Amino acid sequence: MPLTAKHSDLIESIYDAGLNPELWAGIVVMLNEFLGSQACGLISKDKVSKTGSTHYYCGVDPHYIQLYADEYAQHDPLARLPRYGEVRNIPDLVNFDEYRRGRFYQEWLRPQGCADVANVVLEQSNSPCPILMTVIPGREMLDAKMRARMQLIVPHASRALMINRAVEQKRQRSVALADVVDRLDAGVILLDAACNIVHSNPAADAILAANDVLRSVAGRLVARSSGANAALRDIFRDEGEVAVAAAAGRNIQLTSHDGSHYIAQIIALPSLLRERGPGHACGAVGALFVWKATIDARSCAGLIDRTFELTPAELRVLLSIVDVGGVPETADALGIAETTVKTHLHRVFAKTGTSRQADLVKLAAGFSNPLVQ
């Protein structure tokens, strides 16, 4: 069948609906006009129960749509689904004279002034409930011209529906990931190339609301420190710089007005999270992972013990050094002699490859979990 400009516009509109499912309602109207039919719709058919769900339709009274769902779907001879892409009307599947005596025709189709119905499966997958295009020709039976036009639409509508599913799967993965991020106790802030905040989780919102180490100014992330601010602008100017900084394990040190320290780790993003979205001039180029730099060595004592094979006494000394300070303070806290503390401390230095008490503090900080405060 030769394509006219009008047909080309219809096909273009079908692919637009592949990206925006809300357009399908208007597409069904365009399909009905293109086919020259009385009614047209997109429905799902359950292969086992034979029940149907109407997604979009035109040309049918809503009363009959409800009747079909409630009762007549099970009497529909077209509940026997054809193979993908095959346009089938009622005479293709059942004896037409017997069909005209049945409930579906007598009680549902005939009162609408119609004689025939045609279906075509639009999904090639093994979905238990595939989507069909269903067409009611009107008072006449499906003719060759209408069948050819339905056949023409199949590959385009099929691909558009496939796009719908792919986009929806991506959306669901994004929603699931956002849900995980929002549950973290550490702050997560997604930034674009101008350091505008694309997304922030509740923990990050609390940090921004404090208006201290970080704050939002007209939607743009601003650090309290001018040096940290310059580092943010430099790193987040494009996704390549973010990737380099993230690979190097770079972080930005932040200090609050009361002297508390925070760490902002640079995180590179997968392409899915960098995609531009509706209403955004640009998507995120990277993320900041922000947490207060508190050391909870005791929460990871078991991991430190297993990693360096420390004895119970050595582990107690290490934890005390981290918690209360130097040798005298540790001796008082543990109720042992300073010489004993020094003996254990030298063994800890040897096993952990450190040489200073400050190194032990850094080691413990490295084992601390920034996700749990």
CSV table of C-alpha atoms in Angstrom, one decimal:
chain,number,residue,atom,x,y,z
A,1,MET,CA,0.0,0.0,0.0
A,2,PRO,CA,1.6,3.3,-1.0
A,3,LEU,CA,2.1,5.7,1.9
A,4,THR,CA,0.6,9.2,1.7
A,5,ALA,CA,1.9,12.2,3.8
A,6,LYS,CA,-1.1,11.6,6.2
A,7,HIS,CA,0.0,8.0,6.7
A,8,SER,CA,3.6,9.1,7.4
A,9,ASP,CA,2.3,11.6,10.0
A,10,LEU,CA,0.3,8.7,11.7
A,11,ILE,CA,3.4,6.5,11.8
A,12,GLU,CA,5.5,9.4,13.2
A,13,SER,CA,2.9,9.9,15.9
A,14,ILE,CA,2.9,6.3,16.8
A,15,TYR,CA,6.6,6.5,17.5
A,16,ASP,CA,6.1,9.6,19.6
A,17,ALA,CA,3.7,7.5,21.7
A,18,GLY,CA,6.5,5.1,22.2
A,19,LEU,CA,8.3,7.8,24.1
A,20,ASN,CA,5.2,9.2,25.7
A,21,PRO,CA,2.5,6.7,26.5
A,22,GLU,CA,0.0,9.4,27.2
A,23,LEU,CA,-0.2,10.0,23.5
A,24,TRP,CA,-1.8,6.6,22.8
A,25,ALA,CA,-5.3,7.9,23.5
A,26,GLY,CA,-5.0,10.3,20.6
A,27,ILE,CA,-3.2,7.7,18.4
A,28,VAL,CA,-6.3,5.4,18.8
A,29,VAL,CA,-8.5,8.1,17.4
A,30,MET,CA,-6.1,8.6,14.5
A,31,LEU,CA,-6.0,4.9,13.8
A,32,ASN,CA,-9.8,4.7,13.8
A,33,GLU,CA,-9.9,7.5,11.1
A,34,PHE,CA,-7.0,5.9,9.1
A,35,LEU,CA,-8.8,2.5,9.1
A,36,GLY,CA,-12.2,3.9,8.4
A,37,SER,CA,-13.7,1.8,11.2
A,38,GLN,CA,-16.4,2.5,13.7
A,39,ALA,CA,-14.3,1.8,16.8
A,40,CYS,CA,-10.7,1.1,17.7
A,41,GLY,CA,-8.8,0.3,20.8
A,42,LEU,CA,-5.7,-1.1,22.5
A,43,ILE,CA,-6.5,-3.9,24.9
A,44,SER,CA,-4.8,-6.7,26.9
A,45,LYS,CA,-6.0,-10.2,26.7
A,46,ASP,CA,-5.2,-12.8,29.3
A,47,LYS,CA,-4.3,-16.1,27.6
A,48,VAL,CA,-5.7,-18.3,30.4
A,49,SER,CA,-8.7,-16.5,31.8
A,50,LYS,CA,-9.6,-14.9,28.4
A,51,THR,CA,-10.5,-11.7,30.3
A,52,GLY,CA,-9.6,-8.4,28.7
A,53,SER,CA,-8.5,-4.9,29.9
A,54,THR,CA,-9.1,-1.9,27.7
A,55,HIS,CA,-6.3,0.7,27.8
A,56,TYR,CA,-7.4,3.1,25.1
A,57,TYR,CA,-10.4,3.2,22.9
A,58,CYS,CA,-12.7,5.4,20.8
A,59,GLY,CA,-16.0,4.8,19.1
A,60,VAL,CA,-17.5,2.5,21.8
A,61,ASP,CA,-19.9,3.6,24.5
A,62,PRO,CA,-18.2,3.2,27.9
A,63,HIS,CA,-21.2,1.2,29.0
A,64,TYR,CA,-20.3,-1.6,26.5
A,65,ILE,CA,-16.6,-1.4,27.5
A,66,GLN,CA,-17.7,-2.2,31.1
A,67,LEU,CA,-20.1,-5.0,29.9
A,68,TYR,CA,-17.3,-6.6,28.0
A,69,ALA,CA,-14.9,-6.6,31.0
A,70,ASP,CA,-17.6,-7.8,33.3
A,71,GLU,CA,-19.2,-10.6,31.2
A,72,TYR,CA,-18.8,-10.8,27.5
A,73,ALA,CA,-15.0,-11.1,27.2
A,74,GLN,CA,-15.4,-14.8,28.0
A,75,HIS,CA,-17.9,-15.2,25.1
A,76,ASP,CA,-15.7,-13.3,22.6
A,77,PRO,CA,-14.7,-15.8,19.8
A,78,LEU,CA,-11.5,-13.6,19.4
A,79,ALA,CA,-10.4,-14.6,22.8
A,80,ARG,CA,-8.4,-17.3,20.9
A,81,LEU,CA,-5.4,-15.1,20.2
A,82,PRO,CA,-3.8,-15.4,16.8
A,83,ARG,CA,0.0,-15.3,16.3
A,84,TYR,CA,1.8,-12.0,16.4
A,85,GLY,CA,1.0,-9.7,13.5
A,86,GLU,CA,-1.9,-11.8,12.1
A,87,VAL,CA,-5.0,-9.8,11.5
A,88,ARG,CA,-8.0,-12.0,12.3
A,89,ASN,CA,-11.7,-11.3,12.3
A,90,ILE,CA,-14.5,-13.5,13.5
A,91,PRO,CA,-15.0,-15.6,10.4
A,92,ASP,CA,-11.3,-16.5,10.4
A,93,LEU,CA,-11.8,-18.3,13.7
A,94,VAL,CA,-15.4,-19.6,14.1
A,95,ASN,CA,-18.4,-20.6,12.0
A,96,PHE,CA,-20.0,-17.3,11.2
A,97,ASP,CA,-23.6,-18.5,11.3
A,98,GLU,CA,-23.1,-20.1,14.8
A,99,TYR,CA,-21.4,-17.0,16.0
A,100,ARG,CA,-24.4,-14.8,15.0
A,101,ARG,CA,-26.6,-17.0,17.2
A,102,GLY,CA,-24.2,-16.6,20.2
A,103,ARG,CA,-24.4,-14.3,23.1
A,104,PHE,CA,-21.5,-12.2,22.1
A,105,TYR,CA,-23.1,-11.1,18.9
A,106,GLN,CA,-26.7,-11.0,20.0
A,107,GLU,CA,-26.2,-9.2,23.3
A,108,TRP,CA,-23.0,-7.1,22.9
A,109,LEU,CA,-22.0,-6.5,19.3
A,110,ARG,CA,-25.4,-6.4,17.5
A,111,PRO,CA,-27.0,-3.8,19.9
A,112,GLN,CA,-24.1,-1.5,18.9
A,113,GLY,CA,-25.1,-1.8,15.2
A,114,CYS,CA,-22.0,-3.8,14.3
A,115,ALA,CA,-21.4,-7.1,12.6
A,116,ASP,CA,-17.7,-8.0,13.0
A,117,VAL,CA,-14.6,-7.5,15.1
A,118,ALA,CA,-10.9,-7.9,14.1
A,119,ASN,CA,-7.8,-8.3,16.4
A,120,VAL,CA,-4.1,-8.3,15.8
A,121,VAL,CA,-1.5,-9.1,18.5
A,122,LEU,CA,1.1,-6.3,18.7
A,123,GLU,CA,3.6,-8.0,21.0
A,124,GLN,CA,6.1,-10.7,20.0
A,125,SER,CA,7.0,-11.6,23.5
A,126,ASN,CA,5.6,-14.6,25.5
A,127,SER,CA,3.6,-12.2,27.7
A,128,PRO,CA,0.7,-13.9,29.4
A,129,CYS,CA,-1.4,-10.8,28.7
A,130,PRO,CA,-0.3,-9.4,25.3
A,131,ILE,CA,-1.6,-6.1,23.9
A,132,LEU,CA,-3.8,-6.2,20.9
A,133,MET,CA,-5.2,-3.7,18.5
A,134,THR,CA,-8.9,-4.4,18.2
A,135,VAL,CA,-11.1,-2.9,15.5
A,136,ILE,CA,-14.9,-2.9,15.0
A,137,PRO,CA,-15.5,-2.2,11.2
A,138,GLY,CA,-19.1,-1.1,11.7
A,139,ARG,CA,-22.2,-2.6,10.0
A,140,GLU,CA,-20.1,-4.3,7.4
A,141,MET,CA,-17.5,-7.1,7.7
A,142,LEU,CA,-13.8,-6.5,7.7
A,143,ASP,CA,-12.8,-6.0,4.1
A,144,ALA,CA,-9.4,-6.4,2.4
A,145,LYS,CA,-8.6,-2.7,2.5
A,146,MET,CA,-9.1,-2.4,6.2
A,147,ARG,CA,-7.2,-5.6,6.8
A,148,ALA,CA,-4.3,-4.3,4.8
A,149,ARG,CA,-4.3,-1.1,6.7
A,150,MET,CA,-4.3,-2.9,10.0
A,151,GLN,CA,-1.4,-5.0,8.8
A,152,LEU,CA,0.5,-1.9,7.8
A,153,ILE,CA,0.3,-0.5,11.3
A,154,VAL,CA,1.5,-3.6,13.1
A,155,PRO,CA,5.3,-3.3,13.0
A,156,HIS,CA,5.2,0.4,13.9
A,157,ALA,CA,2.8,0.0,16.8
A,158,SER,CA,4.7,-3.1,18.0
A,159,ARG,CA,8.0,-1.2,18.1
A,160,ALA,CA,6.4,1.7,19.9
A,161,LEU,CA,5.0,-0.6,22.6
A,162,MET,CA,8.4,-2.2,22.9
A,163,ILE,CA,9.9,1.3,23.4
A,164,ASN,CA,7.2,1.9,26.1
A,165,ARG,CA,8.3,-1.2,28.0
A,166,ALA,CA,12.0,-0.4,27.8
A,167,VAL,CA,11.4,3.2,29.0
A,168,GLU,CA,9.2,2.0,31.8
A,169,GLN,CA,11.8,-0.6,32.9
A,170,LYS,CA,14.5,2.2,33.0
A,171,ARG,CA,12.1,4.3,35.0
A,172,GLN,CA,11.4,1.6,37.5
A,173,ARG,CA,15.1,0.9,38.0
A,174,SER,CA,15.7,4.7,38.5
A,175,VAL,CA,12.8,4.8,41.1
A,176,ALA,CA,14.2,1.7,42.9
A,177,LEU,CA,17.7,3.2,43.0
A,178,ALA,CA,16.3,6.6,44.2
A,179,ASP,CA,14.5,4.7,47.0
A,180,VAL,CA,17.7,3.1,48.1
A,181,VAL,CA,19.6,6.4,48.0
A,182,ASP,CA,16.9,8.1,50.0
A,183,ARG,CA,17.1,5.6,52.8
A,184,LEU,CA,20.9,6.2,53.3
A,185,ASP,CA,22.0,7.9,56.5
A,186,ALA,CA,24.8,9.6,54.5
A,187,GLY,CA,23.9,12.6,52.4
A,188,VAL,CA,23.8,12.1,48.6
A,189,ILE,CA,23.7,15.1,46.3
A,190,LEU,CA,23.5,14.8,42.5
A,191,LEU,CA,25.0,17.9,40.7
A,192,ASP,CA,25.0,19.2,37.2
A,193,ALA,CA,27.9,21.0,35.5
A,194,ALA,CA,27.0,24.3,37.1
A,195,CYS,CA,26.7,22.7,40.6
A,196,ASN,CA,23.0,23.0,40.5
A,197,ILE,CA,21.3,20.3,42.7
A,198,VAL,CA,19.6,17.8,40.5
A,199,HIS,CA,18.6,15.5,43.5
A,200,SER,CA,19.3,15.3,47.2
A,201,ASN,CA,18.2,12.5,49.6
A,202,PRO,CA,16.7,13.3,53.0
A,203,ALA,CA,20.0,13.1,54.8
A,204,ALA,CA,21.5,15.6,52.4
A,205,ASP,CA,18.4,17.9,52.8
A,206,ALA,CA,19.1,17.9,56.6
A,207,ILE,CA,22.7,19.0,56.0
A,208,LEU,CA,21.6,21.7,53.6
A,209,ALA,CA,18.9,22.9,56.0
A,210,ALA,CA,21.6,23.4,58.7
A,211,ASN,CA,23.0,26.1,56.3
A,212,ASP,CA,26.5,25.4,57.6
A,213,VAL,CA,29.1,23.3,55.7
A,214,LEU,CA,26.9,23.2,52.6
A,215,ARG,CA,23.8,25.1,51.6
A,216,SER,CA,21.6,25.7,48.6
A,217,VAL,CA,21.5,29.1,47.1
A,218,ALA,CA,18.8,29.4,44.4
A,219,GLY,CA,19.2,25.7,43.8
A,220,ARG,CA,23.0,25.8,43.5
A,221,LEU,CA,25.3,24.0,46.0
A,222,VAL,CA,27.6,26.3,47.9
A,223,ALA,CA,30.2,25.3,50.4
A,224,ARG,CA,31.0,27.3,53.6
A,225,SER,CA,34.7,27.2,52.7
A,226,SER,CA,35.9,29.2,49.7
A,227,GLY,CA,38.5,26.5,49.0
A,228,ALA,CA,35.9,23.7,49.1
A,229,ASN,CA,33.6,25.8,46.9
A,230,ALA,CA,36.4,26.2,44.3
A,231,ALA,CA,37.1,22.5,44.3
A,232,LEU,CA,33.4,21.8,43.7
A,233,ARG,CA,33.3,24.1,40.7
A,234,ASP,CA,36.5,22.7,39.3
A,235,ILE,CA,35.5,19.0,39.6
A,236,PHE,CA,31.9,19.2,38.6
A,237,ARG,CA,32.4,21.3,35.4
A,238,ASP,CA,32.0,18.1,33.4
A,239,GLU,CA,31.5,14.4,33.9
A,240,GLY,CA,35.1,13.6,32.8
A,241,GLU,CA,36.6,15.6,35.6
A,242,VAL,CA,34.2,13.8,38.0
A,243,ALA,CA,35.3,10.4,36.7
A,244,VAL,CA,39.0,11.3,37.2
A,245,ALA,CA,38.4,12.6,40.8
A,246,ALA,CA,36.2,9.6,41.7
A,247,ALA,CA,38.8,7.1,40.3
A,248,ALA,CA,41.5,8.8,42.4
A,249,GLY,CA,39.3,8.5,45.5
A,250,ARG,CA,39.3,12.3,45.9
A,251,ASN,CA,37.2,13.9,48.6
A,252,ILE,CA,36.5,17.4,49.8
A,253,GLN,CA,37.1,18.3,53.5
A,254,LEU,CA,34.4,20.4,55.1
A,255,THR,CA,34.5,22.1,58.5
A,256,SER,CA,31.4,23.5,60.3
A,257,HIS,CA,31.3,26.7,62.4
A,258,ASP,CA,31.7,24.6,65.6
A,259,GLY,CA,34.8,22.7,64.3
A,260,SER,CA,33.0,19.5,63.3
A,261,HIS,CA,34.4,17.8,60.2
A,262,TYR,CA,32.5,16.4,57.2
A,263,ILE,CA,33.8,14.5,54.3
A,264,ALA,CA,32.3,14.9,50.7
A,265,GLN,CA,33.3,12.0,48.6
A,266,ILE,CA,33.2,12.4,44.8
A,267,ILE,CA,31.1,9.8,43.0
A,268,ALA,CA,30.9,9.1,39.3
A,269,LEU,CA,27.5,8.2,37.9
A,270,PRO,CA,26.3,5.5,35.5
A,271,SER,CA,24.9,6.8,32.2
A,272,LEU,CA,21.3,6.1,33.3
A,273,LEU,CA,21.5,8.7,36.1
A,274,ARG,CA,23.3,11.2,33.8
A,275,GLU,CA,20.4,11.3,31.3
A,276,ARG,CA,18.5,14.5,30.8
A,277,GLY,CA,15.0,14.5,32.0
A,278,PRO,CA,11.9,16.5,31.3
A,279,GLY,CA,12.2,20.0,32.6
A,280,HIS,CA,16.0,19.8,33.2
A,281,ALA,CA,18.3,21.8,31.0
A,282,CYS,CA,21.0,19.3,31.9
A,283,GLY,CA,21.3,16.0,33.9
A,284,ALA,CA,23.6,15.2,36.7
A,285,VAL,CA,27.3,14.9,35.9
A,286,GLY,CA,28.3,13.4,39.3
A,287,ALA,CA,27.4,13.1,43.0
A,288,LEU,CA,28.7,14.0,46.4
A,289,PHE,CA,28.5,11.4,49.2
A,290,VAL,CA,28.6,13.5,52.4
A,291,TRP,CA,28.9,12.3,56.0
A,292,LYS,CA,30.1,13.7,59.3
A,293,ALA,CA,33.6,12.5,60.0
A,294,THR,CA,33.0,10.7,63.3
A,295,ILE,CA,34.9,7.5,64.1
A,296,ASP,CA,33.0,4.6,65.5
A,297,ALA,CA,35.8,2.2,65.8
A,298,ARG,CA,33.9,-0.1,68.1
A,299,SER,CA,31.3,-0.8,65.5
A,300,CYS,CA,34.0,-2.2,63.2
A,301,ALA,CA,36.2,-3.8,65.9
A,302,GLY,CA,35.6,-7.3,64.7
A,303,LEU,CA,36.6,-6.4,61.1
A,304,ILE,CA,39.8,-4.7,62.4
A,305,ASP,CA,40.6,-7.7,64.6
A,306,ARG,CA,40.1,-10.2,61.7
A,307,THR,CA,42.1,-8.1,59.3
A,308,PHE,CA,45.2,-7.6,61.4
A,309,GLU,CA,44.9,-10.7,63.7
A,310,LEU,CA,45.1,-8.7,66.9
A,311,THR,CA,44.9,-10.3,70.3
A,312,PRO,CA,42.0,-9.1,72.6
A,313,ALA,CA,44.4,-7.0,74.6
A,314,GLU,CA,45.9,-5.4,71.5
A,315,LEU,CA,42.4,-4.6,70.2
A,316,ARG,CA,41.4,-3.0,73.5
A,317,VAL,CA,44.5,-0.8,73.4
A,318,LEU,CA,43.9,0.2,69.8
A,319,LEU,CA,40.2,1.1,70.5
A,320,SER,CA,41.2,3.1,73.6
A,321,ILE,CA,43.8,5.1,71.7
A,322,VAL,CA,41.2,6.0,69.1
A,323,ASP,CA,38.5,6.8,71.8
A,324,VAL,CA,40.4,8.5,74.6
A,325,GLY,CA,43.8,9.5,73.3
A,326,GLY,CA,47.4,8.7,74.3
A,327,VAL,CA,49.2,6.2,76.4
A,328,PRO,CA,48.6,7.7,79.8
A,329,GLU,CA,44.9,8.1,79.1
A,330,THR,CA,44.6,4.6,77.8
A,331,ALA,CA,46.5,3.2,80.9
A,332,ASP,CA,44.0,5.0,83.2
A,333,ALA,CA,40.9,3.9,81.1
A,334,LEU,CA,42.0,0.2,81.0
A,335,GLY,CA,43.5,0.1,84.5
A,336,ILE,CA,46.9,-1.2,83.3
A,337,ALA,CA,50.5,0.1,83.5
A,338,GLU,CA,51.7,2.5,80.8
A,339,THR,CA,54.5,0.1,80.0
A,340,THR,CA,51.9,-2.6,79.3
A,341,VAL,CA,50.1,-0.1,77.0
A,342,LYS,CA,53.3,0.7,75.2
A,343,THR,CA,54.1,-3.1,74.7
A,344,HIS,CA,50.7,-3.7,73.2
A,345,LEU,CA,50.9,-0.5,71.1
A,346,HIS,CA,54.2,-1.5,69.5
A,347,ARG,CA,52.7,-4.9,68.5
A,348,VAL,CA,49.7,-3.1,67.0
A,349,PHE,CA,52.0,-0.8,65.1
A,350,ALA,CA,53.8,-3.8,63.7
A,351,LYS,CA,50.7,-5.7,62.7
A,352,THR,CA,49.0,-2.8,61.1
A,353,GLY,CA,52.0,-1.3,59.4
A,354,THR,CA,51.7,2.0,61.2
A,355,SER,CA,54.1,4.0,63.4
A,356,ARG,CA,52.1,6.8,65.0
A,357,GLN,CA,49.0,7.0,67.1
A,358,ALA,CA,47.5,9.4,64.6
A,359,ASP,CA,47.9,6.7,61.9
A,360,LEU,CA,45.8,4.3,64.1
A,361,VAL,CA,43.1,6.9,64.2
A,362,LYS,CA,43.1,7.2,60.4
A,363,LEU,CA,43.1,3.4,60.1
A,364,ALA,CA,40.0,3.1,62.3
A,365,ALA,CA,38.3,5.9,60.3
A,366,GLY,CA,38.9,3.9,57.2
A,367,PHE,CA,37.1,1.0,58.6
A,368,SER,CA,34.2,3.1,59.9
A,369,ASN,CA,30.9,2.8,57.9
A,370,PRO,CA,29.8,6.3,56.6
A,371,LEU,CA,26.3,4.9,55.9
A,372,VAL,CA,25.5,4.4,59.6
A,373,GLN,CA,25.8,7.3,62.0
